mmCIF file of C-alpha atoms in Angstrom:
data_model
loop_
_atom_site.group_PDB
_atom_site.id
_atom_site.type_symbol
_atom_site.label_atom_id
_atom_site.label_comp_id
_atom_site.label_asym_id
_atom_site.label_seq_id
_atom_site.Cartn_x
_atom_site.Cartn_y
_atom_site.Cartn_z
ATOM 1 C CA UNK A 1 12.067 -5.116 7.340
ATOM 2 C CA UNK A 2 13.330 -7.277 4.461
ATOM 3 C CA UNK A 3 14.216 -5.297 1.034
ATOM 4 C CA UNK A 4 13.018 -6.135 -1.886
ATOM 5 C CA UNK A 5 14.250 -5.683 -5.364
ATOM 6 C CA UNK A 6 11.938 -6.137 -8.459
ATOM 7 C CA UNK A 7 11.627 -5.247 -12.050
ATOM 8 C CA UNK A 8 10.381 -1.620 -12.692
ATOM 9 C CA UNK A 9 8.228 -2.490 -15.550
ATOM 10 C CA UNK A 10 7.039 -5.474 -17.806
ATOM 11 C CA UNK A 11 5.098 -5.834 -21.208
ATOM 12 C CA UNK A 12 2.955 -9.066 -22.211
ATOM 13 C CA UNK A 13 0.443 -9.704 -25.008
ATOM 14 C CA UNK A 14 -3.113 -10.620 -23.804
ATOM 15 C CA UNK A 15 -3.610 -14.295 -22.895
ATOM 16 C CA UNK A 16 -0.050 -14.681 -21.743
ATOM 17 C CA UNK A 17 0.980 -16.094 -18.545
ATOM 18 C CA UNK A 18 3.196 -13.243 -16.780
ATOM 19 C CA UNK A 19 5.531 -13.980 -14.525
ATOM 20 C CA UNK A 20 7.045 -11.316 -11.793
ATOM 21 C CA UNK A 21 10.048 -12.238 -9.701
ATOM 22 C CA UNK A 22 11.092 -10.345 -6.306
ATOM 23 C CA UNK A 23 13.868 -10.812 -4.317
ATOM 24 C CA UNK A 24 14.090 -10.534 -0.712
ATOM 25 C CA UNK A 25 17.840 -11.478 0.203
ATOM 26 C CA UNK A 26 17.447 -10.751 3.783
ATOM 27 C CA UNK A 27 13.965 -12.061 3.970
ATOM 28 C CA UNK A 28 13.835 -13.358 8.331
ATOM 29 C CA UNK A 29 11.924 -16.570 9.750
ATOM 30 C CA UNK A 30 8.832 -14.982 10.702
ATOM 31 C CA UNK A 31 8.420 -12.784 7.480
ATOM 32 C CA UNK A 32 5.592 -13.676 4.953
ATOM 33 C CA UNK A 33 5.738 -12.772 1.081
ATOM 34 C CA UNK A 34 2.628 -10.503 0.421
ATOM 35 C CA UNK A 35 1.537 -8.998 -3.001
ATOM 36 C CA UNK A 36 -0.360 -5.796 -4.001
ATOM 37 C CA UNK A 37 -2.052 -4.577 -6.937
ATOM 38 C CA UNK A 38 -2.646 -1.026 -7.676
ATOM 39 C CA UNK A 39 -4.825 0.574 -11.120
ATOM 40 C CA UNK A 40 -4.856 4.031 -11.484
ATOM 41 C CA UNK A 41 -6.537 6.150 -9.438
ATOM 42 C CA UNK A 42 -7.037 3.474 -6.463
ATOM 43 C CA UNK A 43 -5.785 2.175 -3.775
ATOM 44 C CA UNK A 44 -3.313 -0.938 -3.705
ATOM 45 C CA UNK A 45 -5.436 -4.116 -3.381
ATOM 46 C CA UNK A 46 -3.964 -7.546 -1.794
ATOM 47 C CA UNK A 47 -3.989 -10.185 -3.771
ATOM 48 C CA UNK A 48 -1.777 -12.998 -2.849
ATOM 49 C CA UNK A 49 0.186 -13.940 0.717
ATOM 50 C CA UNK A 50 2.543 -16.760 1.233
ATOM 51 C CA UNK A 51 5.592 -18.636 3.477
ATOM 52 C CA UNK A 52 6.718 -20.870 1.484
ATOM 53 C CA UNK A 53 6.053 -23.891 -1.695
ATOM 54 C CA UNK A 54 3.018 -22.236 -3.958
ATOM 55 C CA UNK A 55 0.023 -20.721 -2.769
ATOM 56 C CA UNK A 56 -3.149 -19.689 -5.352
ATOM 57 C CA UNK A 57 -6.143 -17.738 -5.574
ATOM 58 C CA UNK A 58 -8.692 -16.752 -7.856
ATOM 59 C CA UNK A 59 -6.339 -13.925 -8.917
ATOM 60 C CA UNK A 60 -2.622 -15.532 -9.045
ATOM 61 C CA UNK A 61 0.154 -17.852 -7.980
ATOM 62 C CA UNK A 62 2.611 -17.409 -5.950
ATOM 63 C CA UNK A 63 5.871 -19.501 -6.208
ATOM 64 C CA UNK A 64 8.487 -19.374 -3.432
ATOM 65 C CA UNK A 65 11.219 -21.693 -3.619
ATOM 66 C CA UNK A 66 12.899 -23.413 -0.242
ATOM 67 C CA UNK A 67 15.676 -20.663 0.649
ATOM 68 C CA UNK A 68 13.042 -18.200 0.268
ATOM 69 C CA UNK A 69 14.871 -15.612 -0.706
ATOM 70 C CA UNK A 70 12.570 -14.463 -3.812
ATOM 71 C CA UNK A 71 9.199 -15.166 -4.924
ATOM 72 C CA UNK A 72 7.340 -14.980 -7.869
ATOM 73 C CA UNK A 73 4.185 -13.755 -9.149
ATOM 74 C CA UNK A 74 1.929 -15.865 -11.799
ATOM 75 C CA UNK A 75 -0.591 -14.168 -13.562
ATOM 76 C CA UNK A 76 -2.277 -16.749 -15.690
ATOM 77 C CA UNK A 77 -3.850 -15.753 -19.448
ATOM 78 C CA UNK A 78 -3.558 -11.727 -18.378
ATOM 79 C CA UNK A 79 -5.996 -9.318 -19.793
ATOM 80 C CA UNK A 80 -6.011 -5.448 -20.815
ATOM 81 C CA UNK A 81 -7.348 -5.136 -17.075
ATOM 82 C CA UNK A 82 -4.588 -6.508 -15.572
ATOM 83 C CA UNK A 83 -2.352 -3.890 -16.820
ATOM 84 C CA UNK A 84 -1.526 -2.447 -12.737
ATOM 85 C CA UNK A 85 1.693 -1.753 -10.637
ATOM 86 C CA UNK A 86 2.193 -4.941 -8.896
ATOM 87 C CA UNK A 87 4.002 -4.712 -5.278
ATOM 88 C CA UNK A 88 5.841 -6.816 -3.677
ATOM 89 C CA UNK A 89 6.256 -6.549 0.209
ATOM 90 C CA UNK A 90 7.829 -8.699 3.353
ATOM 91 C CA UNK A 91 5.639 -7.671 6.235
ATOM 92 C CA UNK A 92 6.418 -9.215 9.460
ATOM 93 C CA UNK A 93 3.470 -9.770 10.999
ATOM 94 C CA UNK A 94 0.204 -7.781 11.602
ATOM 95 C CA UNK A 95 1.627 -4.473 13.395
ATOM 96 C CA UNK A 96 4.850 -4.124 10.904
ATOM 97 C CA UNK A 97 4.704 -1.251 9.051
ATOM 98 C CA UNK A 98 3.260 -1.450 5.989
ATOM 99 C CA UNK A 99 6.046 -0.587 3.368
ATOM 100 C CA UNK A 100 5.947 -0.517 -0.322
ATOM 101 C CA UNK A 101 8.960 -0.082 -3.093
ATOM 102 C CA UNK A 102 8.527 1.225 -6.702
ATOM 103 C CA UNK A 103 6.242 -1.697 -7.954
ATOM 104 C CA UNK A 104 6.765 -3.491 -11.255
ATOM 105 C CA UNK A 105 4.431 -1.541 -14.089
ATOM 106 C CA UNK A 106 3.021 -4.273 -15.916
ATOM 107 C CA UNK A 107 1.819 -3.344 -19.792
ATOM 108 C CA UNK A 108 -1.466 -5.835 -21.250
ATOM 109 C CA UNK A 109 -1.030 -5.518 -24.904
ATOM 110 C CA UNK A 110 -3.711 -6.083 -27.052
ATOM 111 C CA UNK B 1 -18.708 -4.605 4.057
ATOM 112 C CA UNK B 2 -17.982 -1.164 3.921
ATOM 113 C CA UNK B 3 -14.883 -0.264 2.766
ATOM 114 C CA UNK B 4 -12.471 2.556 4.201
ATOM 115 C CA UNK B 5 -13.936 5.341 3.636
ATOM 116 C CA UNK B 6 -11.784 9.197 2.627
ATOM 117 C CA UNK B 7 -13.425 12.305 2.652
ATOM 118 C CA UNK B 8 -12.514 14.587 0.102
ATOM 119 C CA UNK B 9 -11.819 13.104 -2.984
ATOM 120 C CA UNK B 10 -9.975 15.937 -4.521
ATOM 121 C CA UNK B 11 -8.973 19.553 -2.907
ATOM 122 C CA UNK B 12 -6.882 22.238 -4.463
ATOM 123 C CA UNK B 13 -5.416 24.680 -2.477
ATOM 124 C CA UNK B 14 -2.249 27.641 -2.231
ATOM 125 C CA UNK B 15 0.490 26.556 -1.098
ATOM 126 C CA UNK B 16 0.811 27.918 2.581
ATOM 127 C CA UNK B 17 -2.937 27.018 3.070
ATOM 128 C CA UNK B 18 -3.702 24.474 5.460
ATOM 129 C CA UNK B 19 -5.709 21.356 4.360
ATOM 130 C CA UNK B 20 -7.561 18.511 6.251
ATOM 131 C CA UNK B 21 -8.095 14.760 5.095
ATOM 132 C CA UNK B 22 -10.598 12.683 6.945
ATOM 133 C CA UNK B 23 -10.719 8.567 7.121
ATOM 134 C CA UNK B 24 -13.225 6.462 8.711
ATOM 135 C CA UNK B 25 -11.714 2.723 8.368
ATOM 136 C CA UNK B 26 -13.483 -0.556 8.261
ATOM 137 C CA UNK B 27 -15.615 -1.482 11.369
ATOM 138 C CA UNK B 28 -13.373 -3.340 13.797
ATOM 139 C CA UNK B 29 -9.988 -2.536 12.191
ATOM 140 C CA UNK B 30 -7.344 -1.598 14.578
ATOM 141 C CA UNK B 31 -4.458 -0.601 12.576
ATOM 142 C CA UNK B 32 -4.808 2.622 10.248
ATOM 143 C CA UNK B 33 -2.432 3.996 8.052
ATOM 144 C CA UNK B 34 -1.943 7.040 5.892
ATOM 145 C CA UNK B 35 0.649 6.983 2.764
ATOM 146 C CA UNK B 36 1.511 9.720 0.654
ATOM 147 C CA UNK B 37 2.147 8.728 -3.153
ATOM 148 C CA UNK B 38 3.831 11.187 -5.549
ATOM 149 C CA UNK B 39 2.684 10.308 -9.394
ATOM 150 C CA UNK B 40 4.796 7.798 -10.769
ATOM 151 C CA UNK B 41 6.443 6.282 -7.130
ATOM 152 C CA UNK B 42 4.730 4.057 -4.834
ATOM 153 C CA UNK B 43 2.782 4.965 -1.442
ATOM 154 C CA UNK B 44 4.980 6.033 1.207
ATOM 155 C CA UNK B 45 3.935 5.504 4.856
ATOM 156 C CA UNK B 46 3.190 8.647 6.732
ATOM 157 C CA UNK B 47 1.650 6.993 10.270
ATOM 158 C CA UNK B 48 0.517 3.636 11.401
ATOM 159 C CA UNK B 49 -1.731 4.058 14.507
ATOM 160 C CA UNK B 50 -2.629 1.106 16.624
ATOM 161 C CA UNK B 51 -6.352 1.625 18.011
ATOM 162 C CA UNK B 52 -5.244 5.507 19.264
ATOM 163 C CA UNK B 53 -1.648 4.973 19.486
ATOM 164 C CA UNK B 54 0.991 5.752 17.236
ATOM 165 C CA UNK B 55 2.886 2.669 15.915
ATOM 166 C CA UNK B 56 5.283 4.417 13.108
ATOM 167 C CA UNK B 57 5.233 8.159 12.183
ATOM 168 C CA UNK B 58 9.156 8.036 11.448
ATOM 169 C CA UNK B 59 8.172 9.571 7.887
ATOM 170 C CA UNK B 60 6.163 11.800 9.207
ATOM 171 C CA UNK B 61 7.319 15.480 8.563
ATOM 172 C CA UNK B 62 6.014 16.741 11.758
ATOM 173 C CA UNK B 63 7.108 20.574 10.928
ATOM 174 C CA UNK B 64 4.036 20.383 8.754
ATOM 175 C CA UNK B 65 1.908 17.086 8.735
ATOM 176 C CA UNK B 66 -0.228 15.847 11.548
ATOM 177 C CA UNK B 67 -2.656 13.169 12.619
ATOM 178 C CA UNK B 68 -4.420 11.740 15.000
ATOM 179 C CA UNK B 69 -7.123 9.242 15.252
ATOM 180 C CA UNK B 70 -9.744 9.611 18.363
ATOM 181 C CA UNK B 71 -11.306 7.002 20.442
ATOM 182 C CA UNK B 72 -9.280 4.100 17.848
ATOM 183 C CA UNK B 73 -11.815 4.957 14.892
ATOM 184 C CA UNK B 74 -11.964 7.624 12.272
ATOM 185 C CA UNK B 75 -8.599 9.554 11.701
ATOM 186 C CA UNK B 76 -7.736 13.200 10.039
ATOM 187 C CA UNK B 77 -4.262 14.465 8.622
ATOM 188 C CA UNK B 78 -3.699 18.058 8.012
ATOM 189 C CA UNK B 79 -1.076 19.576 6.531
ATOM 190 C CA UNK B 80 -0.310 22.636 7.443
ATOM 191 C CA UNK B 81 0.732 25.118 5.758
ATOM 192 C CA UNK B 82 0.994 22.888 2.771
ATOM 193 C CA UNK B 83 4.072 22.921 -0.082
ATOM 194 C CA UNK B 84 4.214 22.871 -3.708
ATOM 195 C CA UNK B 85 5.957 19.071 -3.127
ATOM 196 C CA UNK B 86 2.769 18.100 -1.021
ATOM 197 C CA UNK B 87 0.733 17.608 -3.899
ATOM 198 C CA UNK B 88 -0.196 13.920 -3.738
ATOM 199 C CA UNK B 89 -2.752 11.091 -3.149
ATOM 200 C CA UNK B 90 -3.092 10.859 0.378
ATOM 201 C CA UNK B 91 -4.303 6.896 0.674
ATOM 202 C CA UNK B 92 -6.004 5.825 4.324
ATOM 203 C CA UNK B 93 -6.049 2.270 4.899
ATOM 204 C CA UNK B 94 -6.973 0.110 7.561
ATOM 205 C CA UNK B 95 -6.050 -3.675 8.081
ATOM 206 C CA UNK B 96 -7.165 -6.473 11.468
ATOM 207 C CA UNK B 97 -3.970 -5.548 13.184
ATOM 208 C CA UNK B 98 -3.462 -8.785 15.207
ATOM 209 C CA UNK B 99 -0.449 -10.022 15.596
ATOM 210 C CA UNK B 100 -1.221 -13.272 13.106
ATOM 211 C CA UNK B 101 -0.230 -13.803 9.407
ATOM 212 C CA UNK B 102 -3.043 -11.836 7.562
ATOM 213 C CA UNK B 103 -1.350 -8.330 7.532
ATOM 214 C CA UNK B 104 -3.996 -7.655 4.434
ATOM 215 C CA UNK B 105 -4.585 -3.785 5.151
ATOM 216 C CA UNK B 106 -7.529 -2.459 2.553
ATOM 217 C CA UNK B 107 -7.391 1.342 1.125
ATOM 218 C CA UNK B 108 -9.702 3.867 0.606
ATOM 219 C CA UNK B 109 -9.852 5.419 -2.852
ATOM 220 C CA UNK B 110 -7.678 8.679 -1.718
ATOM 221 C CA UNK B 111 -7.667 11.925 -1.554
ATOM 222 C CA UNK B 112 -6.056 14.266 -4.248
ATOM 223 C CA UNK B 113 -4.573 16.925 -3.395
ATOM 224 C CA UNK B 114 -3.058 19.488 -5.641
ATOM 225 C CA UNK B 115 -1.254 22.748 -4.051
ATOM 226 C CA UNK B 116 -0.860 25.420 -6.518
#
């Protein structure tokens, strides 16, 4: 399983774009880039998968650039609710143990 | 849809008590897992089953925890006898578990367990 390194927490004023950044040095072929979000007192919910160029959703962007070694997360305009733990993870494929790091604590500021 | 559903939401218990967690996942889902996550860190995998088989249960601490999951469907971990350090959110979660690209597992609320 590819490890991945991330910031442990970020702050950003409401309406901001955020932007998180993971790395995944020994990211392998078949691996795909794969985002959670987790609020207090729930679960971790997906929100983004990619392999490589930019993928989006209703929720975010994801940006991976051509040696895939990192990714990042785009949270466009964020709002007081999107203050989370946001978790970045290089699953194989659909029987690889799921495994998450530490997370990157984001702060919305009002 | 119905979600994954965890059964109870909270327990308290002394520590060597024994303690069971029940999880029914989505209709259809193959793969089930159980984390453990500790205030403050992020969910640690316990045991991935495949329909009735176990997949990953490296993390398991099998002195203590347990699980199994019957006929591929609903699963229970116990814990017994439970530790001060087992106090925790014990997440279920249940994803498709096909060998394809969408590895997008969905979680139950959790269970909280606090050992005194």
């Amino acid at each position: 399983l590819a490890k991945t390194t991330q910031p442990i927490s970020m702050d950003s004023y409401e309406g901001q774009e955020v932007n998180i950044t993971c790395s995944h040095n020994n990211i392998a072929t078949n691996d795909y880039i794969t985002w959670y979000q987790q609020f207090p007192s729930q679960g971790p919910r997906f929100i983004i998968q990619g392999y490589k160029t930019k993928v989006t959703n209703e929720v975010a962007s994801l940006f991976i650039p051509a040696d895939r070694k990192s990714s990042t997360l785009s949270l466009p305009r964020v709002s007081l609710s999107d203050t989370a733990v946001y978790y970045c993870l290089v699953p194989l494929w659909g029987n690889t143990p799921l495994v998450f790091g530490k997370g990157t604590r984001l702060s919305v500021i009002a | 849809e119905a979600g994954v559903a965890q059964s109870p939401r909270y327990k308290i218990i002394e520590k060597r008590q024994s303690v069971a967690f029940w999880c029914n996942p989505i209709s259809g889902h193959a793969t089930l897992y159980w984390y453990q996550q500790i205030l403050g860190q992020g969910p640690k995998l316990l045991i991935q089953f495949q329909n009735n088989g176990v997949v990953d249960d490296s993390q398991l601490p099998k002195d203590r925890f347990s699980a199994e999951r019957l006929k591929g469907v609903d699963s229970t971990l116990k814990i017994q006898p439970a530790k001060l350090e087992d106090s925790a959110v014990y997440l279920c979660a249940s994803s498709l578990g096909r060998r394809e690209v969408n590895t997008e597992a969905f979680f139950g609320q959790g269970t909280r367990l606090t050992v005194v």
